[in-house]
Coordinates of C-alpha atoms and ligand atoms in Angstrom, one line a residue:
X4 CA 12.9 6.0 8.4
X5 CA 9.2 6.6 7.8
X6 CA 8.2 9.1 5.1
X7 CA 4.8 10.8 5.3
X8 CA 2.7 13.0 3.1
X9 CA 0.4 15.3 5.0
X10 CA -1.3 18.6 5.3
X11 CA -0.1 21.1 7.9
X12 CA -1.2 24.7 8.1
X13 CA -3.1 24.3 4.8
X14 CA 0.0 23.1 2.9
X15 CA 0.8 19.6 1.6
X16 CA 4.2 18.5 2.5
X17 CA 6.5 15.4 2.5
X18 CA 7.9 14.7 5.9
X19 CA 9.8 12.3 8.1
X20 CA 8.4 10.7 11.3
X21 CA 10.9 10.8 14.2
X22 CA 10.6 9.6 17.8
X23 CA 7.8 10.7 20.1
X24 CA 5.6 11.5 17.0
X25 CA 7.8 14.3 15.9
X26 CA 7.3 15.2 12.2
X27 CA 10.1 16.9 10.2
X28 CA 9.6 18.6 6.9
X29 CA 11.7 16.8 4.3
X30 CA 12.8 20.1 2.7
X31 CA 14.4 21.2 5.9
X32 CA 17.1 18.6 5.0
X33 CA 17.5 20.0 1.5
X34 CA 21.2 20.7 1.9
X35 CA 21.7 16.9 1.8
X36 CA 20.9 16.7 -1.9
X37 CA 21.4 18.6 -5.1
X38 CA 18.4 19.9 -7.0
X39 CA 14.8 20.9 -6.4
X40 CA 12.6 20.9 -3.3
X41 CA 10.2 18.0 -3.8
X42 CA 6.5 18.6 -3.2
X43 CA 5.4 15.0 -3.5
X44 CA 7.0 11.6 -2.6
X45 CA 7.1 10.8 -6.3
X46 CA 9.6 13.7 -6.7
X47 CA 11.4 12.8 -3.4
X48 CA 12.1 9.1 -4.1
X49 CA 15.0 9.7 -6.6
X50 CA 16.6 12.1 -4.1
X51 CA 16.3 9.8 -1.2
X52 CA 19.3 7.6 -1.9
X53 CA 20.6 5.2 0.8
X54 CA 23.3 7.8 1.6
X55 CA 20.8 10.7 2.0
X56 CA 18.5 8.5 4.1
X57 CA 21.4 7.7 6.4
X58 CA 22.3 11.4 6.6
X59 CA 18.7 12.4 7.4
X60 CA 18.6 9.8 10.2
X61 CA 21.9 11.2 11.6
X62 CA 20.7 14.8 11.4
X63 CA 17.5 13.9 13.3
X64 CA 19.3 11.9 16.0
X65 CA 21.8 14.7 16.4
X66 CA 19.0 17.3 16.8
X67 CA 20.4 19.3 13.9
X68 CA 16.9 20.1 12.6
X69 CA 13.9 21.1 14.6
X70 CA 10.6 19.2 14.0
X71 CA 7.9 21.0 12.2
X72 CA 5.1 19.6 14.4
X73 CA 3.8 16.4 15.8
X74 CA 1.8 13.6 14.1
X75 CA -1.3 14.9 16.0
X76 CA -1.0 18.2 14.1
X77 CA -1.2 16.8 10.6
X78 CA -3.8 15.3 8.3
X79 CA -2.2 12.2 6.7
X80 CA -2.7 11.5 3.0
X81 CA -1.7 8.5 0.9
X82 CA 2.1 8.6 0.8
X83 CA 1.8 8.6 -3.0
X84 CA -1.6 10.3 -3.5
X85 CA -1.5 10.4 -7.3
X86 CA 0.5 7.4 -8.6
X87 CA 2.1 8.1 -12.0
X88 CA 0.4 5.0 -13.4
X89 CA -2.0 2.4 -12.2
X90 CA -1.1 0.3 -9.2
X91 CA 0.1 -3.2 -10.1
X92 CA -1.7 -5.9 -8.1
X93 CA -1.4 -9.6 -7.6
X94 CA -4.5 -11.8 -7.4
X95 CA -4.5 -15.0 -5.4
X96 CA -1.0 -14.8 -3.9
X97 CA -1.7 -16.5 -0.6
X98 CA -2.6 -20.2 -0.6
X99 CA -5.3 -19.9 2.1
X100 CA -7.0 -17.0 0.2
X101 CA -7.0 -19.1 -3.0
X102 CA -8.8 -21.9 -1.1
X103 CA -11.4 -19.6 0.4
X104 CA -12.1 -18.1 -3.1
X105 CA -12.3 -21.5 -4.8
X106 CA -15.3 -21.7 -7.1
X107 CA -16.4 -18.1 -6.2
X108 CA -14.6 -16.1 -8.9
X109 CA -14.9 -16.1 -12.6
X110 CA -11.3 -17.0 -13.5
X111 CA -11.5 -20.7 -12.5
X112 CA -7.9 -20.8 -11.4
X113 CA -7.4 -22.2 -7.9
X114 CA -3.7 -22.2 -7.1
X115 CA -1.9 -20.2 -9.9
X116 CA 1.2 -21.5 -11.5
X117 CA 2.2 -18.0 -12.8
X118 CA 1.5 -14.8 -10.9
X119 CA -1.9 -13.3 -11.7
X120 CA -1.5 -9.5 -12.4
X121 CA -4.1 -6.8 -12.8
X122 CA -4.0 -3.1 -12.3
X123 CA -6.0 -0.8 -10.1
X124 CA -6.5 2.9 -10.7
X125 CA -6.2 5.0 -7.5
X126 CA -6.3 8.6 -8.5
X127 CA -6.1 9.7 -5.8
X128 CA -5.3 6.9 -3.4
X129 CA -6.8 7.8 0.0
X130 CA -5.1 8.2 3.3
X131 CA -4.9 6.2 6.5
X132 CA -8.0 7.8 8.1
X133 CA -10.0 8.8 5.1
X134 CA -13.5 7.5 4.3
X135 CA -14.2 4.7 1.8
X136 CA -17.2 6.2 0.0
X137 CA -19.3 3.6 -1.8
X138 CA -21.8 4.4 -4.6
X139 CA -24.7 2.2 -3.7
X140 CA -26.0 2.4 -7.3
X141 CA -22.8 0.6 -8.5
X142 CA -22.2 -2.0 -5.8
X143 CA -23.7 -3.7 -2.8
X144 CA -20.8 -6.1 -2.3
X145 CA -17.8 -4.2 -1.0
X146 CA -15.0 -6.1 0.4
X147 CA -11.6 -5.4 2.1
X148 CA -8.2 -7.0 1.4
X149 CA -5.2 -6.1 3.5
X150 CA -2.0 -6.2 1.4
X151 CA 1.8 -5.5 1.7
X152 CA 2.5 -2.7 -0.8
X153 CA 6.0 -2.3 -2.4
X154 CA 7.2 1.1 -3.5
X155 CA 9.8 0.9 -6.3
X156 CA 12.8 3.1 -5.7
X157 CA 14.7 3.0 -9.0
X158 CA 14.2 2.3 -12.7
X159 CA 14.9 -1.2 -13.8
X160 CA 14.2 -3.8 -16.5
X161 CA 15.4 -7.4 -16.5
X162 CA 16.0 -7.2 -12.7
X163 CA 17.4 -10.5 -11.3
X164 CA 15.9 -12.1 -8.2
X165 CA 19.2 -11.5 -6.4
X166 CA 19.1 -7.8 -7.2
X167 CA 15.3 -7.3 -6.7
X168 CA 15.2 -6.1 -3.1
X169 CA 17.6 -3.2 -3.9
X170 CA 15.0 -1.8 -6.3
X171 CA 12.5 -1.3 -3.5
X172 CA 12.3 2.1 -1.8
X173 CA 10.0 1.0 1.0
X174 CA 6.8 -0.6 2.2
X175 CA 3.4 0.4 3.2
X176 CA 0.0 -1.0 4.1
X177 CA -2.7 -1.1 1.5
X178 CA -6.4 -2.0 1.4
X179 CA -7.4 -3.4 -2.0
X180 CA -11.0 -2.5 -1.6
X181 CA -13.1 -4.5 -4.0
X182 CA -16.6 -4.5 -5.4
X183 CA -17.3 -8.2 -5.8
X184 CA -20.5 -7.8 -7.8
X185 CA -18.8 -5.5 -10.2
X186 CA -15.8 -7.9 -10.6
X187 CA -18.2 -10.7 -11.3
X188 CA -20.5 -8.7 -13.7
X189 CA -17.6 -7.5 -15.8
X190 CA -15.6 -10.7 -15.7
X191 CA -12.5 -8.5 -15.0
X192 CA -11.1 -6.9 -11.9
X193 CA -10.2 -3.3 -12.9
X194 CA -13.5 -1.6 -12.5
X195 CA -14.6 -3.3 -9.3
X196 CA -11.2 -2.4 -7.7
X197 CA -10.9 1.1 -9.1
X198 CA -14.0 2.8 -7.7
X199 CA -13.1 6.2 -6.3
X200 CA -11.6 5.9 -2.7
X201 CA -11.1 2.1 -3.0
X202 CA -7.4 2.3 -2.3
X203 CA -6.3 3.4 1.2
X204 CA -2.5 3.5 1.4
X205 CA -0.1 4.3 4.2
X206 CA -0.1 5.4 6.9
X207 CA 3.5 6.2 5.7
X208 CA 6.2 4.5 3.6
X209 CA 8.7 2.7 5.8
X210 CA 12.1 2.8 4.1
X211 CA 13.5 -0.6 3.3
X212 CA 16.5 0.0 5.6
X213 CA 14.1 -0.4 8.5
X214 CA 12.5 -3.6 7.4
X215 CA 14.8 -6.5 8.1
X216 CA 12.6 -9.1 6.5
X217 CA 9.5 -8.0 4.6
X218 CA 8.6 -11.6 4.1
X219 CA 8.1 -12.4 7.8
X220 CA 5.5 -9.8 8.8
X221 CA 2.2 -10.3 10.5
X222 CA -0.6 -9.0 8.3
X223 CA -4.1 -8.5 9.6
X224 CA -7.5 -6.8 9.1
X225 CA -10.4 -6.1 11.4
X226 CA -13.9 -4.9 10.8
X227 CA -15.4 -3.1 13.8
X228 CA -12.8 -4.8 16.0
X229 CA -13.5 -8.3 14.7
X230 CA -10.3 -9.9 13.4
X231 CA -11.1 -11.2 10.0
X232 CA -7.6 -11.6 8.3
X233 CA -4.6 -12.7 10.2
X234 CA -1.7 -14.0 8.1
X235 CA 2.0 -13.6 7.6
X236 CA 3.8 -12.4 4.5
X237 CA 5.9 -15.6 4.6
X238 CA 2.8 -17.2 3.0
X239 CA 3.2 -15.5 -0.3
X240 CA 3.0 -18.0 -3.2
X241 CA 5.2 -15.7 -5.4
X242 CA 7.7 -14.0 -3.2
X243 CA 8.9 -10.4 -3.6
X244 CA 12.1 -11.1 -5.7
X245 CA 10.0 -13.4 -8.0
X246 CA 7.4 -10.7 -8.5
X247 CA 9.9 -7.9 -9.3
X248 CA 12.0 -10.2 -11.5
X249 CA 9.0 -11.5 -13.3
X250 CA 7.3 -8.1 -13.9
X251 CA 10.5 -6.4 -15.0
X252 CA 11.5 -9.1 -17.5
X253 CA 9.9 -7.1 -20.3
X254 CA 8.3 -4.2 -18.5
X255 CA 10.4 -1.4 -17.1
X256 CA 9.6 -0.5 -13.4
X257 CA 10.0 3.1 -12.4
X258 CA 10.5 5.0 -9.1
X259 CA 7.2 5.4 -7.4
X260 CA 5.6 2.4 -8.9
X261 CA 3.4 0.6 -6.4
X262 CA 2.9 -3.2 -6.3
X263 CA 0.3 -4.8 -4.1
X264 CA 1.4 -8.3 -3.3
X265 CA -2.0 -10.0 -2.6
X266 CA -4.1 -10.7 0.4
X267 CA -4.4 -13.6 3.0
X268 CA -7.6 -15.4 3.8
X269 CA -10.5 -13.9 5.7
X270 CA -12.0 -11.5 3.1
X271 CA -15.7 -10.9 3.4
X272 CA -16.5 -13.0 0.3
X273 CA -14.8 -16.0 1.9
X274 CA -17.4 -16.3 4.6
X275 CA -20.7 -18.3 4.4
X276 CA -22.8 -16.2 4.1
X277 CA -20.4 -13.4 2.9
X278 CA -19.6 -10.5 5.2
X279 CA -19.6 -7.5 3.0
X280 CA -18.9 -4.0 4.3
X281 CA -21.8 -2.0 5.6
X282 CA -22.4 1.7 6.0
X283 CA -20.5 3.0 9.1
X284 CA -18.2 -0.1 9.4
X285 CA -14.6 0.7 10.5
X286 CA -12.0 -1.3 8.6
X287 CA -8.5 -1.6 10.2
X288 CA -5.7 -3.0 8.1
X289 CA -2.3 -3.5 9.6
X290 CA 1.2 -4.9 9.0
X291 CA 3.7 -5.5 11.7
X292 CA 6.2 -2.6 11.9
X293 CA 4.5 -0.7 9.0
X294 CA 1.5 0.8 10.9
X295 CA -2.2 0.5 10.2
X296 CA -5.0 2.1 8.3
X297 CA -8.4 2.9 9.8
X298 CA -11.0 3.7 7.2
X299 CA -14.8 4.2 7.8
X300 CA -17.2 3.0 5.1
X301 CA -19.7 5.5 3.9
X302 CA -22.4 4.2 1.6
X303 CA -24.2 6.8 -0.5
Ligands
MG425 MG1 -6.0 -7.8 -3.8

């Protein structure tokens, strides 16, 4: 099941994507749960238990509910447009990306022995087709990083590796847009990665019941049609259960938390000379089975 957040007829809604681009309003299925009508995915995640997800799928395949519209009729937003707290990110979690960044970043760590975490403010995160707007007075070295994003589905602390996957609600594509000059100047990653519009997410959340193995997915990025990144999520240095177990050992994870799992090689900074994003560039980030993001760069 793919869960969307969109505007239709001047109203923001959570929806479900069916076959032939049919879009259903989530609240048309509200008899399947007790409680309120969610207006955001953050509100919906606790209601969308495995049982409710299964019932929604059955209701759609049985034509019990009519679609609201089609995908062509909506404006997509980031599935979680206003995360309740900063997005948790991993740095250097693909070996080939560590190699391309060797000697180019301030942290001096080549292949990490413990996961490198940082956070990224995305308030709001932008949608699959929104513009990445760059402030030219702040940065001239804007880069892309396609990443597999995890969305946490239930609260947990001290989560074991063997239980970790059951804490995931679903998966989406992220672009961890990064201002390299700001990262270098400030010797820390938060500001350079938290510029407004620097976090495209989406195009929707794919529920974990539809992703047989999230660690065997092709992950790629193109700039103006030129393939720059082309990896597989099986190359993660710290895999998904390790990340969830490690993070949650002393830090509670909550429904709606977003974790970006790192990027494979091929970022602009890795080229000689570097290939940073320019005004008008179109960046496409995709992951097998999860869809893709297409964001135009606008430098002001
Ligand atoms: Mg990143």
